[in-house]
Amino acid sequence: YLIFKKLKINFVVYSVLLITFATSMEAMNVSTQMGKNSCNLLIYLIQIYFFLKYLLKPEKIQFSSYLIFSLLGSFAWGVNYWPAFVSIYAMIILHYKKFRFSKINYISTFFIIFIIFGPILNSFFINYAPIDHLLPDRDSDKLQLNLYLASFLNDFINSFKIIFSTEKNIILLTLVSPFFLFNKYTKFKKEFLIIFVLILVPIILFSIGDDIPAQLRYFAGITSVILILTGLIFN
């Protein structure tokens, strides 16, 4: 709701989108399959909110913004590794947008705090290394490049199958996006493309690792991004 308000989405548009999400298979799956997935969705959306806040008004980016994202990213990593990408991605985009290649100490501070309080601290409470989920299967029979690429492609396709079969708004988004992007009078085109990347990255991360099969509850964040982009288009 706060994200829709930040983007000044029309009440009718965001009301319909919120209702479709609240009554979706993803929402039910997240609500009934372990509390961790609800935490995933919450920290994911909080990061997107702050990302959009500074993306729309880059003049408000200060050193404190880097501290906010470093803590949000650390919390996100503490819940699960993939929601933390939002803060990393946001910081890279926002830093370049505001400072280009200056103020390197700002972005360095973000990564130092994030790494210490995210992956390193979290490693004391779990029994696997920080990037274990991003590594392929250790089985020597599966380390052949052709088998790994086949596995990656299979996971990538399966992820999209799950999303397309449960979140019909992605079909609407796919059909209408070209009209939005090629219409010179529409606003937020750059923001649309920047946010769109958040749909692809979690799917790529799941596909890279070989130990986590794609499941519906993991894609609630992607569904939220789809609804945000759909709201932008129909606004």
PDB file of C-alpha atoms in Angstrom:
ATOM      1  CA  TYR A   1       0.000   0.000   0.000  1.00  0.00           C
ATOM      2  CA  LEU A   2       2.776   2.452   0.939  1.00  0.00           C
ATOM      3  CA  ILE A   3       4.659   1.642  -2.257  1.00  0.00           C
ATOM      4  CA  PHE A   4       1.558   2.350  -4.341  1.00  0.00           C
ATOM      5  CA  LYS A   5       1.068   5.652  -2.495  1.00  0.00           C
ATOM      6  CA  LYS A   6       4.716   6.581  -3.063  1.00  0.00           C
ATOM      7  CA  LEU A   7       4.220   6.051  -6.809  1.00  0.00           C
ATOM      8  CA  LYS A   8       0.931   8.003  -6.696  1.00  0.00           C
ATOM      9  CA  ILE A   9      -1.017   5.053  -8.107  1.00  0.00           C
ATOM     10  CA  ASN A  10      -4.729   5.691  -8.527  1.00  0.00           C
ATOM     11  CA  PHE A  11      -6.929   4.355  -5.688  1.00  0.00           C
ATOM     12  CA  VAL A  12      -9.011   2.172  -8.012  1.00  0.00           C
ATOM     13  CA  VAL A  13      -5.915   0.663  -9.623  1.00  0.00           C
ATOM     14  CA  TYR A  14      -4.071  -0.203  -6.423  1.00  0.00           C
ATOM     15  CA  SER A  15      -7.256  -1.396  -4.689  1.00  0.00           C
ATOM     16  CA  VAL A  16      -7.820  -3.993  -7.400  1.00  0.00           C
ATOM     17  CA  LEU A  17      -4.163  -5.043  -7.312  1.00  0.00           C
ATOM     18  CA  LEU A  18      -4.098  -5.366  -3.513  1.00  0.00           C
ATOM     19  CA  ILE A  19      -7.259  -7.492  -3.597  1.00  0.00           C
ATOM     20  CA  THR A  20      -5.848  -9.766  -6.304  1.00  0.00           C
ATOM     21  CA  PHE A  21      -2.689 -10.240  -4.246  1.00  0.00           C
ATOM     22  CA  ALA A  22      -4.494 -10.822  -0.950  1.00  0.00           C
ATOM     23  CA  THR A  23      -6.638 -13.524  -2.570  1.00  0.00           C
ATOM     24  CA  SER A  24      -3.847 -15.097  -4.627  1.00  0.00           C
ATOM     25  CA  MET A  25      -2.279 -18.555  -4.355  1.00  0.00           C
ATOM     26  CA  GLU A  26       1.037 -16.916  -3.447  1.00  0.00           C
ATOM     27  CA  ALA A  27      -0.449 -15.118  -0.428  1.00  0.00           C
ATOM     28  CA  MET A  28      -2.099 -18.309   0.798  1.00  0.00           C
ATOM     29  CA  ASN A  29       1.077 -20.316   0.285  1.00  0.00           C
ATOM     30  CA  VAL A  30       3.212 -17.757   2.129  1.00  0.00           C
ATOM     31  CA  SER A  31       0.689 -17.576   4.971  1.00  0.00           C
ATOM     32  CA  THR A  32       0.466 -21.321   5.501  1.00  0.00           C
ATOM     33  CA  GLN A  33       4.006 -22.549   4.728  1.00  0.00           C
ATOM     34  CA  MET A  34       6.294 -21.494   7.604  1.00  0.00           C
ATOM     35  CA  GLY A  35       6.601 -17.963   9.012  1.00  0.00           C
ATOM     36  CA  LYS A  36      10.009 -17.417   7.416  1.00  0.00           C
ATOM     37  CA  ASN A  37       8.404 -16.760   4.044  1.00  0.00           C
ATOM     38  CA  SER A  38       6.211 -14.011   5.487  1.00  0.00           C
ATOM     39  CA  CYS A  39       9.369 -12.391   6.902  1.00  0.00           C
ATOM     40  CA  ASN A  40      10.969 -12.742   3.464  1.00  0.00           C
ATOM     41  CA  LEU A  41       8.108 -10.861   1.853  1.00  0.00           C
ATOM     42  CA  LEU A  42       8.040  -8.157   4.525  1.00  0.00           C
ATOM     43  CA  ILE A  43      11.756  -7.317   4.393  1.00  0.00           C
ATOM     44  CA  TYR A  44      11.665  -7.551   0.596  1.00  0.00           C
ATOM     45  CA  LEU A  45       8.879  -4.949   0.342  1.00  0.00           C
ATOM     46  CA  ILE A  46      10.447  -2.642   2.947  1.00  0.00           C
ATOM     47  CA  GLN A  47      13.637  -2.519   0.884  1.00  0.00           C
ATOM     48  CA  ILE A  48      11.689  -1.783  -2.306  1.00  0.00           C
ATOM     49  CA  TYR A  49       9.841   1.038  -0.521  1.00  0.00           C
ATOM     50  CA  PHE A  50      13.099   2.752   0.488  1.00  0.00           C
ATOM     51  CA  PHE A  51      14.573   2.051  -2.936  1.00  0.00           C
ATOM     52  CA  LEU A  52      11.680   3.831  -4.655  1.00  0.00           C
ATOM     53  CA  LYS A  53      11.742   6.635  -2.107  1.00  0.00           C
ATOM     54  CA  TYR A  54      15.297   7.575  -3.057  1.00  0.00           C
ATOM     55  CA  LEU A  55      14.971   6.621  -6.717  1.00  0.00           C
ATOM     56  CA  LEU A  56      12.156   9.147  -7.171  1.00  0.00           C
ATOM     57  CA  LYS A  57      13.970  11.823  -5.156  1.00  0.00           C
ATOM     58  CA  PRO A  58      17.731  11.195  -5.509  1.00  0.00           C
ATOM     59  CA  GLU A  59      18.506  14.583  -3.965  1.00  0.00           C
ATOM     60  CA  LYS A  60      17.545  13.065  -0.606  1.00  0.00           C
ATOM     61  CA  ILE A  61      20.305  10.452  -0.786  1.00  0.00           C
ATOM     62  CA  GLN A  62      22.729  11.047   2.090  1.00  0.00           C
ATOM     63  CA  PHE A  63      25.256   9.020   4.062  1.00  0.00           C
ATOM     64  CA  SER A  64      22.435   7.947   6.387  1.00  0.00           C
ATOM     65  CA  SER A  65      20.718   6.329   3.381  1.00  0.00           C
ATOM     66  CA  TYR A  66      23.664   3.939   3.056  1.00  0.00           C
ATOM     67  CA  LEU A  67      23.361   3.034   6.726  1.00  0.00           C
ATOM     68  CA  ILE A  68      19.644   2.338   6.301  1.00  0.00           C
ATOM     69  CA  PHE A  69      20.223   0.021   3.354  1.00  0.00           C
ATOM     70  CA  SER A  70      23.151  -1.728   5.040  1.00  0.00           C
ATOM     71  CA  LEU A  71      20.941  -2.614   8.011  1.00  0.00           C
ATOM     72  CA  LEU A  72      17.978  -3.579   5.830  1.00  0.00           C
ATOM     73  CA  GLY A  73      20.253  -5.759   3.695  1.00  0.00           C
ATOM     74  CA  SER A  74      21.719  -7.386   6.811  1.00  0.00           C
ATOM     75  CA  PHE A  75      18.260  -8.158   8.203  1.00  0.00           C
ATOM     76  CA  ALA A  76      17.232  -9.506   4.809  1.00  0.00           C
ATOM     77  CA  TRP A  77      20.273 -11.815   4.656  1.00  0.00           C
ATOM     78  CA  GLY A  78      19.458 -12.982   8.167  1.00  0.00           C
ATOM     79  CA  VAL A  79      16.068 -14.168   6.933  1.00  0.00           C
ATOM     80  CA  ASN A  80      17.246 -15.526   3.586  1.00  0.00           C
ATOM     81  CA  TYR A  81      20.021 -14.640   1.185  1.00  0.00           C
ATOM     82  CA  TRP A  82      18.045 -13.621  -1.910  1.00  0.00           C
ATOM     83  CA  PRO A  83      15.952 -10.706  -0.481  1.00  0.00           C
ATOM     84  CA  ALA A  84      19.255  -8.998   0.428  1.00  0.00           C
ATOM     85  CA  PHE A  85      19.950  -8.462  -3.268  1.00  0.00           C
ATOM     86  CA  VAL A  86      17.399  -5.618  -3.261  1.00  0.00           C
ATOM     87  CA  SER A  87      19.589  -3.484  -0.972  1.00  0.00           C
ATOM     88  CA  ILE A  88      22.764  -4.298  -2.908  1.00  0.00           C
ATOM     89  CA  TYR A  89      21.084  -3.497  -6.230  1.00  0.00           C
ATOM     90  CA  ALA A  90      19.476  -0.347  -4.795  1.00  0.00           C
ATOM     91  CA  MET A  91      22.756   0.991  -3.454  1.00  0.00           C
ATOM     92  CA  ILE A  92      24.586   0.460  -6.742  1.00  0.00           C
ATOM     93  CA  ILE A  93      21.831   2.169  -8.742  1.00  0.00           C
ATOM     94  CA  LEU A  94      21.277   5.035  -6.290  1.00  0.00           C
ATOM     95  CA  HIS A  95      24.974   5.722  -5.746  1.00  0.00           C
ATOM     96  CA  TYR A  96      25.637   5.945  -9.473  1.00  0.00           C
ATOM     97  CA  LYS A  97      22.533   8.092  -9.984  1.00  0.00           C
ATOM     98  CA  LYS A  98      23.561  10.612  -7.311  1.00  0.00           C
ATOM     99  CA  PHE A  99      27.352  10.500  -7.087  1.00  0.00           C
ATOM    100  CA  ARG A 100      28.542   8.594 -10.165  1.00  0.00           C
ATOM    101  CA  PHE A 101      32.127   7.510  -9.269  1.00  0.00           C
ATOM    102  CA  SER A 102      32.666   9.881  -6.356  1.00  0.00           C
ATOM    103  CA  LYS A 103      31.969   9.302  -2.638  1.00  0.00           C
ATOM    104  CA  ILE A 104      33.365   5.773  -2.870  1.00  0.00           C
ATOM    105  CA  ASN A 105      33.661   5.752   0.939  1.00  0.00           C
ATOM    106  CA  TYR A 106      29.836   5.850   1.127  1.00  0.00           C
ATOM    107  CA  ILE A 107      29.313   2.701  -0.918  1.00  0.00           C
ATOM    108  CA  SER A 108      32.294   1.045   0.804  1.00  0.00           C
ATOM    109  CA  THR A 109      30.696   1.705   4.200  1.00  0.00           C
ATOM    110  CA  PHE A 110      27.496   0.059   3.007  1.00  0.00           C
ATOM    111  CA  PHE A 111      29.264  -3.125   1.901  1.00  0.00           C
ATOM    112  CA  ILE A 112      31.422  -3.329   5.061  1.00  0.00           C
ATOM    113  CA  ILE A 113      28.414  -3.045   7.397  1.00  0.00           C
ATOM    114  CA  PHE A 114      26.318  -5.373   5.234  1.00  0.00           C
ATOM    115  CA  ILE A 115      28.984  -8.098   5.030  1.00  0.00           C
ATOM    116  CA  ILE A 116      29.757  -7.970   8.772  1.00  0.00           C
ATOM    117  CA  PHE A 117      26.171  -7.955  10.027  1.00  0.00           C
ATOM    118  CA  GLY A 118      24.720 -10.003   7.165  1.00  0.00           C
ATOM    119  CA  PRO A 119      26.688 -12.983   5.804  1.00  0.00           C
ATOM    120  CA  ILE A 120      29.415 -13.099   8.508  1.00  0.00           C
ATOM    121  CA  LEU A 121      27.185 -12.726  11.570  1.00  0.00           C
ATOM    122  CA  ASN A 122      24.564 -15.035  10.109  1.00  0.00           C
ATOM    123  CA  SER A 123      27.178 -17.755   9.524  1.00  0.00           C
ATOM    124  CA  PHE A 124      27.474 -18.206  13.314  1.00  0.00           C
ATOM    125  CA  PHE A 125      23.844 -19.304  13.548  1.00  0.00           C
ATOM    126  CA  ILE A 126      23.599 -21.631  10.555  1.00  0.00           C
ATOM    127  CA  ASN A 127      25.556 -24.687   9.465  1.00  0.00           C
ATOM    128  CA  TYR A 128      26.470 -23.632   5.920  1.00  0.00           C
ATOM    129  CA  ALA A 129      28.713 -21.013   4.348  1.00  0.00           C
ATOM    130  CA  PRO A 130      27.233 -17.625   3.290  1.00  0.00           C
ATOM    131  CA  ILE A 131      27.193 -18.427  -0.443  1.00  0.00           C
ATOM    132  CA  ASP A 132      26.457 -22.174  -0.220  1.00  0.00           C
ATOM    133  CA  HIS A 133      23.029 -21.732  -1.809  1.00  0.00           C
ATOM    134  CA  LEU A 134      24.595 -19.979  -4.787  1.00  0.00           C
ATOM    135  CA  LEU A 135      27.011 -22.811  -5.554  1.00  0.00           C
ATOM    136  CA  PRO A 136      26.255 -25.765  -7.847  1.00  0.00           C
ATOM    137  CA  ASP A 137      25.902 -29.311  -6.556  1.00  0.00           C
ATOM    138  CA  ARG A 138      29.232 -30.765  -5.347  1.00  0.00           C
ATOM    139  CA  ASP A 139      28.431 -34.092  -6.987  1.00  0.00           C
ATOM    140  CA  SER A 140      31.237 -34.572  -9.538  1.00  0.00           C
ATOM    141  CA  ASP A 141      28.814 -36.129 -12.014  1.00  0.00           C
ATOM    142  CA  LYS A 142      26.870 -32.847 -12.108  1.00  0.00           C
ATOM    143  CA  LEU A 143      29.829 -30.513 -12.400  1.00  0.00           C
ATOM    144  CA  GLN A 144      30.090 -30.956 -16.152  1.00  0.00           C
ATOM    145  CA  LEU A 145      29.290 -27.670 -17.869  1.00  0.00           C
ATOM    146  CA  ASN A 146      26.622 -29.089 -20.179  1.00  0.00           C
ATOM    147  CA  LEU A 147      24.784 -30.769 -17.283  1.00  0.00           C
ATOM    148  CA  TYR A 148      24.990 -27.632 -15.157  1.00  0.00           C
ATOM    149  CA  LEU A 149      23.652 -25.445 -17.982  1.00  0.00           C
ATOM    150  CA  ALA A 150      20.829 -27.919 -18.578  1.00  0.00           C
ATOM    151  CA  SER A 151      19.991 -27.826 -14.867  1.00  0.00           C
ATOM    152  CA  PHE A 152      20.131 -24.012 -14.849  1.00  0.00           C
ATOM    153  CA  LEU A 153      17.827 -23.753 -17.864  1.00  0.00           C
ATOM    154  CA  ASN A 154      15.404 -26.282 -16.415  1.00  0.00           C
ATOM    155  CA  ASP A 155      15.162 -24.394 -13.097  1.00  0.00           C
ATOM    156  CA  PHE A 156      14.798 -21.076 -14.948  1.00  0.00           C
ATOM    157  CA  ILE A 157      11.921 -22.378 -17.072  1.00  0.00           C
ATOM    158  CA  ASN A 158      10.217 -24.085 -14.126  1.00  0.00           C
ATOM    159  CA  SER A 159      10.311 -20.825 -12.154  1.00  0.00           C
ATOM    160  CA  PHE A 160       8.538 -18.952 -14.931  1.00  0.00           C
ATOM    161  CA  LYS A 161       6.022 -21.767 -15.287  1.00  0.00           C
ATOM    162  CA  ILE A 162       5.122 -21.414 -11.614  1.00  0.00           C
ATOM    163  CA  ILE A 163       4.760 -17.637 -11.918  1.00  0.00           C
ATOM    164  CA  PHE A 164       2.729 -17.742 -15.145  1.00  0.00           C
ATOM    165  CA  SER A 165       0.410 -20.441 -13.805  1.00  0.00           C
ATOM    166  CA  THR A 166      -0.383 -18.611 -10.548  1.00  0.00           C
ATOM    167  CA  GLU A 167       0.052 -14.880 -11.238  1.00  0.00           C
ATOM    168  CA  LYS A 168      -2.025 -13.932 -14.271  1.00  0.00           C
ATOM    169  CA  ASN A 169      -1.069 -10.268 -13.963  1.00  0.00           C
ATOM    170  CA  ILE A 170       2.283 -11.131 -15.541  1.00  0.00           C
ATOM    171  CA  ILE A 171       0.436 -11.936 -18.769  1.00  0.00           C
ATOM    172  CA  LEU A 172      -1.249  -8.533 -18.614  1.00  0.00           C
ATOM    173  CA  LEU A 173       2.093  -6.913 -17.838  1.00  0.00           C
ATOM    174  CA  THR A 174       3.768  -8.641 -20.783  1.00  0.00           C
ATOM    175  CA  LEU A 175       1.058  -7.594 -23.241  1.00  0.00           C
ATOM    176  CA  VAL A 176       0.738  -3.948 -22.178  1.00  0.00           C
ATOM    177  CA  SER A 177       4.387  -3.096 -21.334  1.00  0.00           C
ATOM    178  CA  PRO A 178       5.388  -2.290 -24.953  1.00  0.00           C
ATOM    179  CA  PHE A 179       2.603   0.317 -25.222  1.00  0.00           C
ATOM    180  CA  PHE A 180       3.780   1.873 -21.969  1.00  0.00           C
ATOM    181  CA  LEU A 181       7.471   1.912 -22.853  1.00  0.00           C
ATOM    182  CA  PHE A 182       7.092   3.259 -26.401  1.00  0.00           C
ATOM    183  CA  ASN A 183       4.570   5.958 -25.522  1.00  0.00           C
ATOM    184  CA  LYS A 184       6.560   9.176 -25.190  1.00  0.00           C
ATOM    185  CA  TYR A 185       3.980  10.720 -22.854  1.00  0.00           C
ATOM    186  CA  THR A 186       4.128   8.075 -20.106  1.00  0.00           C
ATOM    187  CA  LYS A 187       6.204   8.667 -16.975  1.00  0.00           C
ATOM    188  CA  PHE A 188       8.502   6.446 -14.907  1.00  0.00           C
ATOM    189  CA  LYS A 189       9.971   4.499 -17.856  1.00  0.00           C
ATOM    190  CA  LYS A 190      13.452   4.372 -16.320  1.00  0.00           C
ATOM    191  CA  GLU A 191      12.011   3.428 -12.950  1.00  0.00           C
ATOM    192  CA  PHE A 192       9.944   0.708 -14.644  1.00  0.00           C
ATOM    193  CA  LEU A 193      13.037  -0.879 -16.220  1.00  0.00           C
ATOM    194  CA  ILE A 194      15.071  -0.604 -13.022  1.00  0.00           C
ATOM    195  CA  ILE A 195      12.341  -2.294 -10.983  1.00  0.00           C
ATOM    196  CA  PHE A 196      11.796  -4.933 -13.695  1.00  0.00           C
ATOM    197  CA  VAL A 197      15.263  -6.339 -12.983  1.00  0.00           C
ATOM    198  CA  LEU A 198      13.936  -7.429  -9.563  1.00  0.00           C
ATOM    199  CA  ILE A 199      11.721  -9.968 -11.341  1.00  0.00           C
ATOM    200  CA  LEU A 200      14.631 -11.692 -13.055  1.00  0.00           C
ATOM    201  CA  VAL A 201      17.312 -11.743 -10.360  1.00  0.00           C
ATOM    202  CA  PRO A 202      15.660 -14.059  -7.777  1.00  0.00           C
ATOM    203  CA  ILE A 203      14.859 -16.527 -10.560  1.00  0.00           C
ATOM    204  CA  ILE A 204      18.491 -16.435 -11.738  1.00  0.00           C
ATOM    205  CA  LEU A 205      19.746 -16.926  -8.157  1.00  0.00           C
ATOM    206  CA  PHE A 206      17.482 -19.945  -7.650  1.00  0.00           C
ATOM    207  CA  SER A 207      18.624 -21.371 -10.977  1.00  0.00           C
ATOM    208  CA  ILE A 208      22.343 -20.917 -10.209  1.00  0.00           C
ATOM    209  CA  GLY A 209      22.172 -22.938  -7.004  1.00  0.00           C
ATOM    210  CA  ASP A 210      21.425 -26.620  -7.427  1.00  0.00           C
ATOM    211  CA  ASP A 211      20.012 -27.484  -4.008  1.00  0.00           C
ATOM    212  CA  ILE A 212      16.832 -25.365  -3.830  1.00  0.00           C
ATOM    213  CA  PRO A 213      13.941 -26.325  -6.119  1.00  0.00           C
ATOM    214  CA  ALA A 214      11.638 -23.531  -7.269  1.00  0.00           C
ATOM    215  CA  GLN A 215       8.545 -23.280  -5.063  1.00  0.00           C
ATOM    216  CA  LEU A 216       5.586 -20.920  -5.169  1.00  0.00           C
ATOM    217  CA  ARG A 217       6.176 -19.299  -1.766  1.00  0.00           C
ATOM    218  CA  TYR A 218       9.625 -18.115  -2.855  1.00  0.00           C
ATOM    219  CA  PHE A 219       8.084 -15.954  -5.577  1.00  0.00           C
ATOM    220  CA  ALA A 220       5.796 -13.759  -3.468  1.00  0.00           C
ATOM    221  CA  GLY A 221       8.327 -10.926  -3.783  1.00  0.00           C
ATOM    222  CA  ILE A 222       8.371 -11.302  -7.565  1.00  0.00           C
ATOM    223  CA  THR A 223       4.577 -11.234  -7.581  1.00  0.00           C
ATOM    224  CA  SER A 224       4.688  -7.972  -5.637  1.00  0.00           C
ATOM    225  CA  VAL A 225       7.048  -6.450  -8.209  1.00  0.00           C
ATOM    226  CA  ILE A 226       4.720  -7.586 -11.005  1.00  0.00           C
ATOM    227  CA  LEU A 227       1.819  -5.806  -9.271  1.00  0.00           C
ATOM    228  CA  ILE A 228       3.899  -2.641  -8.782  1.00  0.00           C
ATOM    229  CA  LEU A 229       4.805  -2.533 -12.473  1.00  0.00           C
ATOM    230  CA  THR A 230       1.208  -3.305 -13.481  1.00  0.00           C
ATOM    231  CA  GLY A 231       0.086  -0.391 -11.285  1.00  0.00           C
ATOM    232  CA  LEU A 232       2.593   1.928 -12.979  1.00  0.00           C
ATOM    233  CA  ILE A 233       1.333   0.980 -16.422  1.00  0.00           C
ATOM    234  CA  PHE A 234      -2.381   1.383 -15.698  1.00  0.00           C
ATOM    235  CA  ASN A 235      -1.990   4.531 -13.655  1.00  0.00           C
TER     236      ASN A 235
END
